[in-house]
Short mmCIF file of C-alpha atoms in Angstrom, two decimals:
data_model
loop_
_atom_site.label_atom_id
_atom_site.label_comp_id
_atom_site.label_asym_id
_atom_site.label_seq_id
_atom_site.Cartn_x
_atom_site.Cartn_y
_atom_site.Cartn_z
CA VAL A 6 -4.17 -4.04 -51.43
CA GLY A 7 -1.83 -5.13 -48.70
CA ARG A 8 -3.04 -8.11 -46.62
CA VAL A 9 -2.21 -6.06 -42.78
CA ASN A 10 -2.27 -2.68 -42.47
CA ALA A 11 -3.74 -1.88 -45.61
CA PRO A 12 -6.81 0.01 -45.58
CA PHE A 13 -9.73 -1.56 -45.31
CA TYR A 14 -11.87 -2.96 -49.28
CA MET A 15 -14.97 -4.44 -49.65
CA ALA A 16 -17.09 -4.12 -52.47
CA SER A 17 -20.19 -4.91 -51.15
CA THR A 18 -20.99 -7.26 -48.19
CA GLN A 19 -24.19 -8.83 -47.70
CA TRP A 20 -24.25 -10.75 -44.94
CA GLU A 21 -27.29 -13.87 -45.79
CA ALA A 22 -28.99 -15.55 -42.50
CA GLY A 23 -27.65 -19.68 -43.57
CA SER A 24 -28.62 -22.94 -41.45
CA ARG A 25 -25.54 -23.96 -38.92
CA LYS A 26 -25.70 -27.98 -39.13
CA SER A 27 -25.49 -28.94 -35.74
CA THR A 28 -27.93 -27.04 -33.18
CA THR A 29 -27.52 -25.49 -29.87
CA SER A 30 -27.65 -28.43 -27.95
CA SER A 31 -24.88 -29.92 -29.96
CA ALA A 32 -22.62 -26.99 -29.06
CA SER A 33 -23.57 -27.10 -25.16
CA GLU A 34 -22.71 -30.74 -25.71
CA GLY A 35 -19.33 -29.96 -26.93
CA ARG A 36 -18.65 -27.28 -24.18
CA GLN A 37 -18.89 -29.37 -21.40
CA ARG A 38 -16.73 -32.27 -22.83
CA TYR A 39 -13.96 -28.89 -22.88
CA GLN A 40 -12.45 -30.05 -19.48
CA GLU A 41 -8.68 -29.28 -18.46
CA LEU A 42 -6.08 -27.46 -20.65
CA SER A 43 -3.46 -29.27 -19.77
CA SER A 44 -3.25 -33.07 -18.26
CA LEU A 45 -0.85 -32.06 -15.37
CA ASP A 46 0.06 -34.52 -12.29
CA HIS A 47 -2.35 -35.17 -10.15
CA PHE A 48 -2.68 -33.10 -6.89
CA SER A 49 -1.59 -35.62 -3.61
CA SER A 50 -2.23 -34.43 -0.66
CA GLY A 51 0.07 -31.43 1.58
CA ARG A 52 1.50 -28.79 -0.49
CA GLN A 53 2.73 -30.16 -3.67
CA ASP A 54 5.73 -28.07 -5.69
CA THR A 55 4.21 -26.07 -8.61
CA GLY A 56 6.57 -28.11 -10.89
CA SER A 57 4.09 -30.83 -9.95
CA MET A 58 1.15 -29.22 -9.03
CA GLY A 59 -2.07 -30.20 -11.00
CA TYR A 60 -5.68 -29.29 -10.64
CA PRO A 61 -8.26 -30.89 -8.29
CA THR A 62 -10.07 -33.91 -9.66
CA ASP A 63 -13.26 -31.87 -10.86
CA GLY A 64 -11.08 -29.94 -13.17
CA PHE A 65 -12.72 -26.30 -14.35
CA ALA A 66 -15.32 -26.05 -16.27
CA SER A 67 -15.31 -24.42 -20.39
CA GLU A 68 -18.00 -21.51 -19.53
CA ALA A 69 -17.11 -18.80 -17.42
CA GLY A 70 -19.61 -17.85 -14.31
CA GLY A 71 -22.42 -16.73 -14.21
CA SER A 72 -26.59 -16.73 -14.28
CA GLN A 73 -27.76 -19.38 -15.67
CA GLN A 74 -30.13 -17.13 -17.96
CA GLN A 75 -26.71 -14.86 -18.89
CA LEU A 76 -25.08 -17.76 -19.92
CA GLN A 77 -28.08 -19.42 -21.89
CA GLN A 78 -27.81 -15.53 -23.63
CA ALA A 79 -24.62 -15.78 -24.32
CA ASP A 80 -24.67 -19.10 -26.13
CA GLU A 81 -27.72 -18.06 -27.95
CA LEU A 82 -25.83 -15.27 -29.74
CA THR A 83 -23.10 -17.27 -30.31
CA GLU A 84 -24.77 -19.78 -32.31
CA GLN A 85 -26.25 -17.04 -33.38
CA ILE A 86 -23.20 -15.74 -34.65
CA LEU A 87 -21.79 -19.37 -36.22
CA ARG A 88 -24.55 -19.47 -38.80
CA ARG A 89 -23.90 -16.23 -40.45
CA GLN A 90 -23.03 -16.75 -44.28
CA VAL A 91 -19.85 -14.94 -45.05
CA PRO A 92 -18.94 -14.25 -48.68
CA TRP A 93 -15.22 -15.51 -48.24
CA GLU A 94 -14.72 -15.24 -52.30
CA THR A 95 -15.28 -11.17 -51.36
CA TYR A 96 -12.49 -10.76 -49.12
CA GLN A 97 -10.00 -13.08 -51.41
CA LYS A 98 -10.81 -10.95 -54.84
CA ALA A 99 -9.73 -7.84 -52.31
CA ASP A 100 -6.49 -9.83 -51.68
CA LEU A 101 -7.37 -9.28 -48.08
CA ILE A 102 -6.74 -13.70 -47.89
CA SER A 103 -4.99 -15.93 -50.17
CA ASP A 104 -6.53 -18.06 -52.42
CA ARG A 105 -4.91 -21.12 -50.38
CA GLU A 106 -6.17 -20.04 -47.20
CA LEU A 107 -9.77 -19.24 -49.32
CA GLN A 108 -9.74 -23.28 -49.91
CA LEU A 109 -9.17 -24.31 -46.43
CA ILE A 110 -11.58 -21.72 -44.81
CA LYS A 111 -14.27 -23.28 -47.29
CA ARG A 112 -12.82 -26.46 -46.94
CA TYR A 113 -13.73 -26.29 -42.76
CA ASP A 114 -16.82 -23.49 -42.63
CA LYS A 115 -20.13 -25.07 -41.77
CA GLN A 116 -18.97 -28.83 -41.68
CA GLU A 117 -20.33 -30.99 -38.84
CA ARG A 118 -18.07 -30.55 -35.89
CA PRO A 119 -16.58 -33.96 -35.41
CA THR A 120 -15.60 -33.10 -39.03
CA GLN A 121 -14.12 -30.18 -38.31
CA GLN A 122 -11.91 -31.61 -35.50
CA ARG A 123 -11.02 -34.64 -37.84
CA LEU A 124 -9.63 -31.63 -40.82
CA LEU A 125 -7.41 -30.21 -37.31
CA LEU A 126 -6.51 -33.42 -35.40
CA GLU A 127 -6.17 -36.15 -37.92
CA THR A 128 -4.77 -34.12 -41.04
CA GLU A 129 -0.86 -33.09 -41.74
CA GLU A 130 -2.67 -29.07 -42.41
CA GLY A 131 -4.75 -28.97 -39.31
CA VAL A 132 -2.47 -25.77 -38.19
CA LEU A 133 -2.84 -24.26 -41.84
CA TYR A 134 -6.13 -24.34 -41.14
CA VAL A 135 -5.90 -22.38 -38.00
CA ASN A 136 -3.33 -19.92 -39.51
CA ALA A 137 -6.08 -19.33 -42.38
CA PHE A 138 -8.91 -17.84 -39.67
CA PHE A 139 -6.33 -15.54 -37.72
CA SER A 140 -4.66 -14.16 -40.69
CA LEU A 141 -8.46 -12.92 -41.51
CA LEU A 142 -8.11 -11.22 -37.99
CA ARG A 143 -4.90 -10.00 -39.54
CA SER A 144 -6.49 -8.62 -42.54
CA ILE A 145 -9.88 -7.56 -41.75
CA ALA A 146 -11.70 -5.47 -39.79
CA SER A 147 -15.49 -5.77 -40.32
CA GLU A 148 -17.01 -6.29 -36.57
CA GLU A 149 -19.13 -9.31 -38.35
CA VAL A 150 -16.04 -10.79 -39.70
CA VAL A 151 -13.79 -10.69 -36.58
CA GLN A 152 -17.09 -11.43 -34.21
CA TYR A 153 -17.81 -14.71 -36.48
CA VAL A 154 -14.05 -15.81 -36.60
CA LEU A 155 -13.69 -15.35 -33.21
CA ALA A 156 -16.27 -17.36 -32.21
CA LEU A 157 -14.91 -20.13 -34.71
CA LEU A 158 -11.80 -19.99 -32.49
CA GLU A 159 -13.68 -20.38 -28.99
CA ASP A 160 -15.79 -23.34 -30.85
CA MET A 161 -12.51 -25.20 -31.97
CA VAL A 162 -10.77 -24.88 -28.85
CA LYS A 163 -14.31 -25.62 -26.69
CA GLU A 164 -14.84 -28.81 -28.91
CA GLY A 165 -11.20 -29.84 -29.38
CA GLY A 166 -9.93 -29.04 -25.87
CA SER A 167 -5.15 -28.90 -25.33
CA LYS A 168 -4.97 -30.27 -28.73
CA VAL A 169 -7.05 -28.06 -30.83
CA VAL A 170 -4.65 -24.59 -28.22
CA GLY A 171 -1.81 -26.63 -29.06
CA LEU A 172 -2.39 -26.04 -32.49
CA LEU A 173 -2.91 -22.37 -31.86
CA LYS A 174 0.09 -22.11 -30.15
CA ALA A 175 2.08 -23.42 -32.89
CA ALA A 176 -0.06 -20.80 -35.54
CA THR A 177 1.21 -18.44 -33.58
CA THR A 178 4.48 -19.49 -32.59
CA GLY A 179 5.43 -19.53 -36.38
CA GLN A 180 7.62 -17.27 -38.47
CA GLY A 181 5.58 -14.48 -39.54
CA SER A 182 2.74 -14.96 -36.93
CA GLY A 183 4.25 -12.91 -34.16
CA ASP A 184 2.05 -10.41 -34.31
CA THR A 185 -1.05 -12.39 -33.28
CA CYS A 186 -1.05 -12.07 -29.28
CA ALA A 187 -0.78 -8.37 -30.04
CA ILE A 188 -4.25 -8.57 -32.55
CA LEU A 189 -5.56 -10.58 -29.70
CA LEU A 190 -4.94 -7.83 -27.13
CA ARG A 191 -5.81 -4.93 -30.06
CA MET A 192 -9.55 -7.20 -30.30
CA LEU A 193 -10.16 -6.20 -25.84
CA GLN A 194 -10.28 -2.32 -27.04
CA ARG A 195 -12.97 -2.81 -28.98
CA PRO A 196 -16.30 -1.39 -28.10
CA ASP A 197 -18.30 -4.76 -28.26
CA TRP A 198 -18.55 -7.13 -25.64
CA PHE A 199 -19.03 -10.20 -27.76
CA THR A 200 -15.44 -9.79 -28.94
CA GLN A 201 -14.35 -9.14 -26.22
CA GLU A 202 -15.57 -11.89 -24.43
CA LYS A 203 -14.04 -14.25 -27.14
CA ALA A 204 -10.68 -12.38 -27.52
CA ALA A 205 -10.13 -13.40 -24.54
CA PHE A 206 -10.74 -17.10 -24.33
CA VAL A 207 -9.01 -17.43 -27.01
CA LEU A 208 -5.72 -15.49 -25.61
CA SER A 209 -6.12 -17.61 -22.13
CA SER A 210 -6.05 -20.66 -24.10
CA LEU A 211 -3.24 -19.21 -26.24
CA LEU A 212 -1.26 -17.93 -23.18
CA SER A 213 -1.91 -21.02 -20.22
CA PHE A 214 -0.78 -23.40 -22.93
CA THR A 215 2.07 -25.48 -22.42
CA PRO A 216 3.33 -28.55 -24.80
CA ALA A 217 2.91 -31.32 -22.07
CA ALA A 218 -1.02 -29.93 -22.42
CA ALA A 219 -1.01 -32.14 -26.01
CA SER A 220 -0.74 -35.62 -26.28
CA PRO A 221 2.18 -37.76 -27.54
CA ALA A 222 0.25 -37.25 -30.91
CA THR A 223 -0.16 -34.18 -31.33
CA SER A 224 3.52 -32.93 -30.17
CA ALA A 225 5.62 -34.65 -32.36
CA PRO A 226 4.44 -33.18 -35.21
CA LEU A 227 3.39 -29.71 -33.56
CA ALA A 228 7.47 -29.78 -32.17
CA ALA A 229 8.68 -30.08 -35.74
CA MET A 230 6.64 -27.09 -36.46
CA ALA A 231 8.66 -24.79 -34.52
CA PRO A 232 11.27 -21.72 -35.50
CA SER A 233 14.23 -23.03 -35.65
CA SER A 234 16.11 -20.04 -34.99
CA SER A 235 17.70 -19.14 -31.77
CA SER A 236 16.84 -15.91 -32.39
CA SER A 237 13.22 -16.47 -32.83
CA SER A 238 13.05 -18.67 -29.79
CA ALA A 239 14.91 -16.39 -27.87
CA ALA A 240 11.81 -13.63 -28.78
CA ALA A 241 8.94 -15.91 -28.22
CA PRO A 242 9.51 -15.45 -24.18
CA ALA A 243 9.81 -11.88 -23.89
CA ALA A 244 6.59 -11.01 -26.64
CA SER A 245 4.61 -13.50 -24.52
CA SER A 246 5.24 -12.07 -21.59
CA HIS A 247 4.53 -8.34 -22.75
CA SER A 248 0.88 -10.10 -23.68
CA VAL A 249 0.72 -11.92 -20.33
CA HIS A 250 1.62 -8.42 -18.13
CA THR A 251 -0.86 -6.31 -20.49
CA PHE A 252 -3.79 -8.92 -20.88
CA VAL A 253 -3.38 -9.13 -16.65
CA GLU A 254 -3.58 -5.53 -16.02
CA TRP A 255 -6.63 -5.87 -18.96
CA LEU A 256 -8.89 -8.65 -16.88
CA CYS A 257 -7.86 -7.19 -13.23
CA ASN A 258 -9.21 -3.90 -14.62
CA GLU A 259 -12.45 -5.26 -15.41
CA LEU A 260 -13.05 -7.07 -11.75
CA ARG A 261 -12.67 -3.90 -10.43
CA ARG A 262 -14.57 -1.88 -12.58
CA PRO A 263 -16.86 -3.98 -14.84
CA SER A 264 -17.48 -2.82 -18.21
CA ASN A 265 -20.07 -5.34 -18.94
CA GLU A 266 -22.84 -7.82 -17.05
CA ARG A 267 -20.62 -10.69 -17.70
CA SER A 268 -17.36 -9.34 -17.25
CA GLU A 269 -15.61 -10.26 -14.18
CA ALA A 270 -17.10 -14.09 -14.74
CA THR A 271 -14.97 -13.94 -17.93
CA ALA A 272 -12.01 -12.73 -16.05
CA ILE A 273 -12.27 -15.08 -13.60
CA THR A 274 -12.39 -17.79 -16.24
CA CYS A 275 -9.44 -16.80 -18.03
CA LEU A 276 -7.01 -16.16 -14.68
CA SER A 277 -7.99 -19.52 -13.59
CA MET A 278 -6.72 -20.92 -16.94
CA LEU A 279 -3.60 -18.37 -16.82
CA LEU A 280 -2.67 -18.57 -13.06
CA ARG A 281 -1.19 -22.05 -13.54
CA ASP A 282 2.02 -20.44 -14.57
CA GLN A 283 4.22 -19.05 -11.58
CA GLU A 284 5.16 -15.78 -13.92
CA THR A 285 1.80 -14.65 -14.14
CA ARG A 286 0.99 -15.66 -10.30
CA LEU A 287 3.46 -12.80 -10.24
CA ILE A 288 2.74 -10.35 -12.99
CA PHE A 289 -0.75 -10.64 -10.87
CA LEU A 290 0.61 -9.93 -7.90
CA LYS A 291 2.63 -6.95 -9.46
CA HIS A 292 -1.36 -5.34 -10.49
CA ASN A 293 -2.49 -5.64 -7.21
CA GLY A 294 -4.95 -8.64 -8.49
CA ILE A 295 -5.16 -10.81 -5.29
CA SER A 296 -7.15 -7.46 -4.23
CA ALA A 297 -9.63 -6.89 -6.82
CA LEU A 298 -9.41 -10.88 -6.66
CA THR A 299 -10.78 -10.85 -2.47
CA GLN A 300 -14.57 -9.64 -3.05
CA HIS A 301 -15.49 -12.57 -4.98
CA LEU A 302 -14.72 -14.81 -2.97
CA VAL A 303 -18.02 -14.59 -1.06
CA PRO A 304 -20.66 -17.42 -1.19
CA GLY A 305 -23.42 -16.39 -3.76
CA PRO A 306 -25.92 -17.45 -6.33
CA LYS A 307 -22.73 -18.33 -8.81
CA ILE A 308 -21.56 -21.35 -8.04
CA GLN A 309 -19.65 -21.81 -11.14
CA GLU A 310 -18.00 -18.04 -10.52
CA LEU A 311 -17.34 -18.55 -6.75
CA TYR A 312 -15.68 -22.03 -7.55
CA GLU A 313 -13.67 -20.33 -10.21
CA ALA A 314 -12.45 -17.47 -7.70
CA CYS A 315 -11.72 -20.15 -5.45
CA LEU A 316 -9.62 -21.99 -7.72
CA CYS A 317 -7.85 -18.59 -8.57
CA ALA A 318 -7.12 -18.69 -5.06
CA TRP A 319 -5.65 -21.80 -4.87
CA LEU A 320 -3.10 -21.69 -7.58
CA LEU A 321 -1.99 -18.06 -6.27
CA SER A 322 -1.57 -20.15 -2.57
CA PHE A 323 1.14 -22.28 -4.64
CA CYS A 324 3.22 -18.38 -4.55
CA LYS A 325 5.38 -17.80 -1.83
CA GLU A 326 4.63 -13.54 -2.01
CA ALA A 327 1.31 -14.23 -2.69
CA THR A 328 0.71 -16.40 0.33
CA GLU A 329 1.53 -12.98 2.51
CA GLU A 330 -0.70 -10.65 1.13
CA MET A 331 -2.95 -13.51 1.21
CA ALA A 332 -3.33 -14.31 4.90
CA GLN A 333 -3.08 -10.15 4.91
CA LEU A 334 -6.36 -9.37 2.96
CA ASN A 335 -8.04 -12.37 5.14
CA ILE A 336 -8.59 -14.55 2.77
CA PRO A 337 -8.90 -17.90 4.91
CA LYS A 338 -10.83 -15.71 6.35
CA LYS A 339 -13.25 -15.46 3.86
CA LEU A 340 -12.88 -18.47 2.32
CA THR A 341 -14.44 -19.96 6.02
CA GLU A 342 -17.32 -18.86 5.20
CA VAL A 343 -17.42 -20.69 1.58
CA VAL A 344 -16.93 -23.96 3.99
CA ARG A 345 -19.87 -22.96 6.18
CA GLN A 346 -22.72 -22.48 2.77
CA GLY A 347 -20.56 -24.60 1.04
CA ASN A 348 -23.09 -27.00 -1.16
CA LYS A 349 -21.33 -27.96 -3.81
CA GLU A 350 -18.33 -30.58 -3.26
CA LYS A 351 -15.72 -28.84 -5.52
CA VAL A 352 -16.49 -26.03 -4.33
CA LEU A 353 -15.38 -26.65 -0.70
CA ARG A 354 -12.70 -29.00 -1.83
CA VAL A 355 -10.58 -25.43 -3.98
CA ALA A 356 -11.48 -23.12 -0.56
CA LEU A 357 -10.01 -25.79 1.87
CA MET A 358 -7.14 -26.77 0.22
CA CYS A 359 -6.61 -22.40 -0.67
CA GLN A 360 -6.40 -22.28 3.43
CA HIS A 361 -3.97 -25.70 4.29
CA ASN A 362 -1.46 -24.57 1.69
CA ILE A 363 -1.44 -20.56 3.45
CA LEU A 364 -1.10 -22.01 6.66
CA GLN A 365 1.62 -24.57 6.24
CA GLU A 366 3.31 -21.66 4.13
CA LEU A 367 3.19 -19.72 7.04
CA LYS A 368 3.75 -22.58 9.23
CA GLN A 369 7.16 -22.77 7.83
CA ARG A 370 8.05 -19.34 7.46
CA ASP A 371 7.12 -17.30 10.22
CA GLY A 372 5.58 -19.40 13.49
CA GLU A 373 4.05 -16.19 14.78
CA ARG A 374 1.43 -15.18 12.41
CA TYR A 375 0.41 -18.78 11.48
CA ALA A 376 -0.44 -18.49 15.08
CA ARG A 377 -2.77 -15.63 14.79
CA LEU A 378 -4.25 -16.94 11.67
CA VAL A 379 -5.11 -20.28 13.30
CA SER A 380 -6.53 -18.21 15.86
CA LYS A 381 -8.74 -16.12 13.55
CA LEU A 382 -10.27 -19.26 11.60
CA ILE A 383 -10.95 -21.08 15.38
CA GLU A 384 -12.88 -17.60 16.40
CA CYS A 385 -14.42 -18.38 13.00
CA GLY A 386 -15.30 -21.96 13.42
CA LEU A 387 -13.87 -23.15 11.04
CA HIS A 388 -13.44 -26.62 12.25
CA LYS A 389 -16.78 -27.00 13.38
CA HIS A 390 -18.01 -25.87 9.79
CA ILE A 391 -15.52 -29.07 8.89
CA ALA A 392 -16.96 -31.65 11.71
CA THR A 393 -20.20 -30.31 10.09
CA GLN A 394 -19.15 -31.27 6.53
CA ARG A 395 -17.83 -34.07 7.49
CA LEU A 396 -20.82 -35.48 9.46
CA MET A 397 -23.63 -34.42 6.30
CA ASN A 398 -22.21 -35.38 3.43
CA SER A 399 -20.02 -39.35 2.59
CA TYR A 400 -17.20 -37.37 0.81
CA THR A 401 -14.30 -39.63 -0.72
CA ASP A 402 -12.17 -37.09 -2.51
CA GLU A 403 -8.75 -37.94 -1.37
CA GLU A 404 -7.83 -34.52 -2.03
CA LEU A 405 -10.42 -32.81 0.21
CA LEU A 406 -10.15 -35.44 2.55
CA ALA A 407 -6.64 -34.83 3.69
CA SER A 408 -6.81 -30.70 4.12
CA MET A 409 -9.85 -31.61 5.75
CA ASP A 410 -7.87 -33.92 8.33
CA TRP A 411 -4.83 -31.56 8.04
CA LEU A 412 -6.90 -28.70 8.85
CA THR A 413 -8.65 -30.20 11.72
CA GLU A 414 -5.43 -31.43 13.23
CA LYS A 415 -3.65 -27.81 13.06
CA LEU A 416 -6.92 -25.99 14.28
CA GLU A 417 -7.08 -28.63 17.00
CA GLN A 418 -3.88 -28.11 18.50
CA GLY A 419 -4.21 -24.45 17.93
CA MET A 420 -7.87 -24.53 20.67
CA LYS A 421 -5.31 -27.13 22.99
CA HIS A 422 -2.64 -24.30 23.25
CA GLU A 423 -5.42 -20.67 23.54
CA ILE A 424 -7.60 -22.84 25.92
CA SER A 425 -3.75 -23.23 27.91
CA GLN A 426 -3.19 -19.70 27.52
CA PHE A 427 -4.67 -18.45 30.39
CA ASP A 428 -2.63 -15.39 31.06
CA LYS A 429 -3.31 -13.84 27.38
CA TYR A 430 -6.99 -13.71 28.92
CA ALA A 431 -6.39 -12.49 31.84
CA ASP A 432 -4.81 -9.26 29.71
CA GLU A 433 -7.96 -8.68 27.98
CA VAL A 434 -9.63 -8.38 31.21
CA LEU A 435 -7.07 -5.93 32.66
CA SER A 436 -7.00 -4.17 29.58
CA GLY A 437 -10.79 -3.30 30.19
CA THR A 438 -12.02 -3.95 27.02
CA LEU A 439 -13.35 -7.42 25.84
CA ASP A 440 -14.66 -8.71 23.02
CA TRP A 441 -15.73 -12.04 22.03
CA THR A 442 -12.61 -13.90 21.26
CA LEU A 443 -12.01 -17.59 21.67
CA PHE A 444 -11.63 -17.99 25.66
CA HIS A 445 -14.60 -16.49 26.13
CA LYS A 446 -17.51 -19.87 24.84
CA GLN A 447 -15.27 -22.26 24.85
CA ASP A 448 -15.94 -24.85 27.90
CA LYS A 449 -12.94 -26.40 28.46
CA PHE A 450 -10.81 -22.63 28.99
CA TRP A 451 -13.70 -22.61 31.73
CA LYS A 452 -13.13 -25.97 33.66
CA MET A 453 -9.23 -25.66 33.61
CA ASN A 454 -8.72 -22.07 34.46
CA VAL A 455 -12.05 -21.51 36.79
CA GLN A 456 -9.61 -21.92 39.37
CA ASN A 457 -7.13 -18.93 38.63
CA PHE A 458 -9.78 -16.29 38.63
CA VAL A 459 -9.76 -16.11 42.43
CA ALA A 460 -5.76 -16.78 42.23
CA LYS A 461 -3.70 -13.69 43.62
CA ASP A 462 -6.83 -11.86 46.17
CA CYS A 463 -9.79 -13.08 42.88
CA GLN A 464 -7.70 -10.37 40.86
CA ILE A 465 -8.91 -10.89 37.26
CA LEU A 466 -12.53 -11.82 38.88
CA LYS A 467 -12.70 -8.37 40.77
CA ALA A 468 -11.57 -6.85 36.95
CA LEU A 469 -14.79 -8.18 35.83
CA VAL A 470 -16.56 -7.15 38.75
CA ARG A 471 -14.83 -3.19 37.97
CA ILE A 472 -15.73 -3.56 34.61
CA LEU A 473 -19.49 -3.57 35.09
CA GLN A 474 -18.82 -0.74 37.23
CA SER A 475 -17.46 1.89 35.24
CA SER A 476 -17.79 0.81 31.23
CA THR A 477 -19.53 2.16 29.41
CA ASP A 478 -19.04 0.19 26.16
CA GLU A 479 -21.51 -2.36 25.54
CA ARG A 480 -19.70 -5.27 23.43
CA THR A 481 -17.82 -5.33 26.71
CA LEU A 482 -20.13 -5.66 29.73
CA GLU A 483 -21.98 -8.35 27.19
CA VAL A 484 -18.55 -10.45 27.59
CA ALA A 485 -18.54 -9.35 31.35
CA CYS A 486 -21.91 -10.56 32.41
CA HIS A 487 -21.68 -13.61 30.01
CA ASP A 488 -17.88 -14.13 32.09
CA ILE A 489 -19.30 -14.07 35.36
CA GLY A 490 -21.84 -16.25 34.46
CA ARG A 491 -19.33 -18.64 33.22
CA PHE A 492 -17.37 -18.57 37.14
CA ILE A 493 -20.69 -18.43 38.62
CA HIS A 494 -22.01 -22.39 36.81
CA HIS A 495 -18.31 -23.28 37.29
CA TYR A 496 -16.70 -22.50 40.32
CA PRO A 497 -18.24 -24.11 43.83
CA HIS A 498 -20.04 -21.47 45.77
CA GLY A 499 -19.00 -18.78 43.30
CA ARG A 500 -22.02 -16.55 44.02
CA PRO A 501 -21.42 -16.69 48.08
CA LEU A 502 -18.36 -15.35 46.73
CA LEU A 503 -19.62 -12.39 44.31
CA LYS A 504 -21.94 -11.47 47.48
CA ALA A 505 -18.85 -11.14 48.94
CA LEU A 506 -17.60 -8.53 46.06
CA LYS A 507 -21.01 -6.34 46.29
CA VAL A 508 -21.46 -7.95 42.76
CA LYS A 509 -25.27 -7.28 43.39
CA PRO A 510 -26.08 -3.61 43.07
CA GLN A 511 -23.95 -3.30 39.43
CA VAL A 512 -26.23 -6.34 38.21
CA MET A 513 -29.07 -4.86 39.11
CA LYS A 514 -28.88 -1.31 37.39
CA LEU A 515 -27.78 -3.47 33.84
CA MET A 516 -32.01 -4.58 34.17
CA VAL A 517 -32.31 -1.26 32.68
CA HIS A 518 -29.48 -0.83 30.40
CA PRO A 519 -30.22 0.51 26.84
CA ASP A 520 -29.13 -1.71 25.06
CA PRO A 521 -31.18 -5.24 25.51
CA GLU A 522 -28.38 -7.72 24.88
CA VAL A 523 -27.07 -6.39 28.14
CA GLN A 524 -30.61 -6.67 30.17
CA VAL A 525 -30.60 -10.42 28.03
CA ARG A 526 -26.85 -11.65 29.23
CA HIS A 527 -27.23 -9.99 33.17
CA THR A 528 -29.73 -12.16 33.53
CA LEU A 529 -26.95 -15.22 33.69
CA LEU A 530 -25.94 -13.45 37.06
CA LEU A 531 -29.49 -12.99 38.83
#
C-alpha cells in the first residue's frame, strides 16, 4: 500500500479509552507557560521600526479568546481525545508508517509531558519525532487519528513554546516535507471544527516562526538540518507565501461568516501570531481583513478575545498602508471606547499604543488628516478617558505611560488649536445646522471667544437667534439653546442684549416643543 496517495487501508480499528498520565490541570498549567513564539526586542516608547519591534511586555496568551465555558469545554474535549489508545501497529502493518516511525511514535506517545519535552529538545532525534507525526497526517485519513495527532502537535507547542516550533519548522522545511502546510490547509476544509481549530493553531505557529525565536542551543542544530540546495531554499518562500495567502483568506472568512461558535476567537488568535510579519499584513489588507477585524474591537465580556483583536490592530499599525485604512474605518475612535471601559491593563496598553502609532504615522504624512483625527478623538473624550485611567490606577508599565503621555500632549495641542479657531465655529453657525462638536462644550472656547459673538454688529449672535426662529431640526435647536445660554453666562449684560434682539418670543415657543430635550435646553435662556 502506498504512503501518501494510496487508498486508506485498515483491517480493523478498535479505540480503547485509556488513561493519560498527565491530568487536565497539568495541561492547563502547560498552556499557561506558552507565551510568545519569538523573543523579539522589548517594545520601547514611540513608534518603532518593524525590524526591532516586539510585543507589549504582557505577550499574548496561548488560548483563543472566548467565554470561560467554551474554553473549558475545548480543554475537556482535547484531553478526552488525547486519552485515546491508537493501534499504531495496525498502521505499520498496512505500510502507512515505517518501522522507524512506529518506534519513535510509541516511544513518545502516552509519556508524561516532561519526558516528551526531553525527547524533543534534549536528544538529537527531536526533529525525527515531529517528522513521524507529520507523516501520519500525510498517510492516514481516519478522523480519529487526525484529531489525535493534531491535538498532540498542539500540545507539543503549548508545552515547549518556540523551541518546539523550531523543530516543527525544521520538520516542514526538510526534503520531502514541502507538502506539510498544504496538508494542514486541507485539514481546514474538514467538517469537524476540532480538526480545523487544531490545524489552524499548528499552521499559525509554523508560518509565524522565525529563527530568532529559538535559543542558540536550539537554533544551531536546526540550521544544520536546513536544506542546502539552492533550489529547495528558493522554493520554500514561494510555497510559504502561497500558504499564507490561503490561510489568511480562510481566517478572514471565519471572521466574517463564523462556522462555529469559537471560529472568531480562533481566527483572532491565529492572526495575532501571523501579523508580526510585514508581508502577512499586506496579504491581510488584500483580503479586506481590517474591515472584518473592526467589528471585534468592541468592549465586551470576552476580555482575551478583545485583547488579541487590539493586539492585531496594534501589529497592523506598523504598516503604512494599514494605518490609512484603519483611520478611514474609524478604528482609533472605536479604540477610544475600549480605553474608556478598559478594566485590564494589557487591553488598555495595546489600544493606546495602536492609537499612538496611527496618529504618529498620519502626522508625518498627512497633516490635514492628522488634525481631523485628533479633533475626532477629542470629541470622543479620549483625553478625559486617559486622565480617568491614570487617576483610578497606578500604572508602572513604561510603554503604556509613554503612549498616554504622547497622546495627552497631542490632544491638548489639538484642543488649543480647535479653541482658537472661532472661524470654524462661525462657519457652523452660519450654515444653519449645528451638532455637538468640540466648541460647544469647552469652557475655554467661551471664555476666549465670547467677545466675537458681538463683533460685526452681533453677526454670530443674530445667526443663533435666526436658528431658533426658523430651524426644525431638533439637534440644531438643542445646540442653539445651549450656545445662547453659554453666551448669557459668559458675556456681561448678555440678557439685556438678547432682549433687544427680541429672543423671548422664540424662547416661549420652545416650551411646547415636542422634543423634551429641546424643552430642557430652552430653560437655560429664561
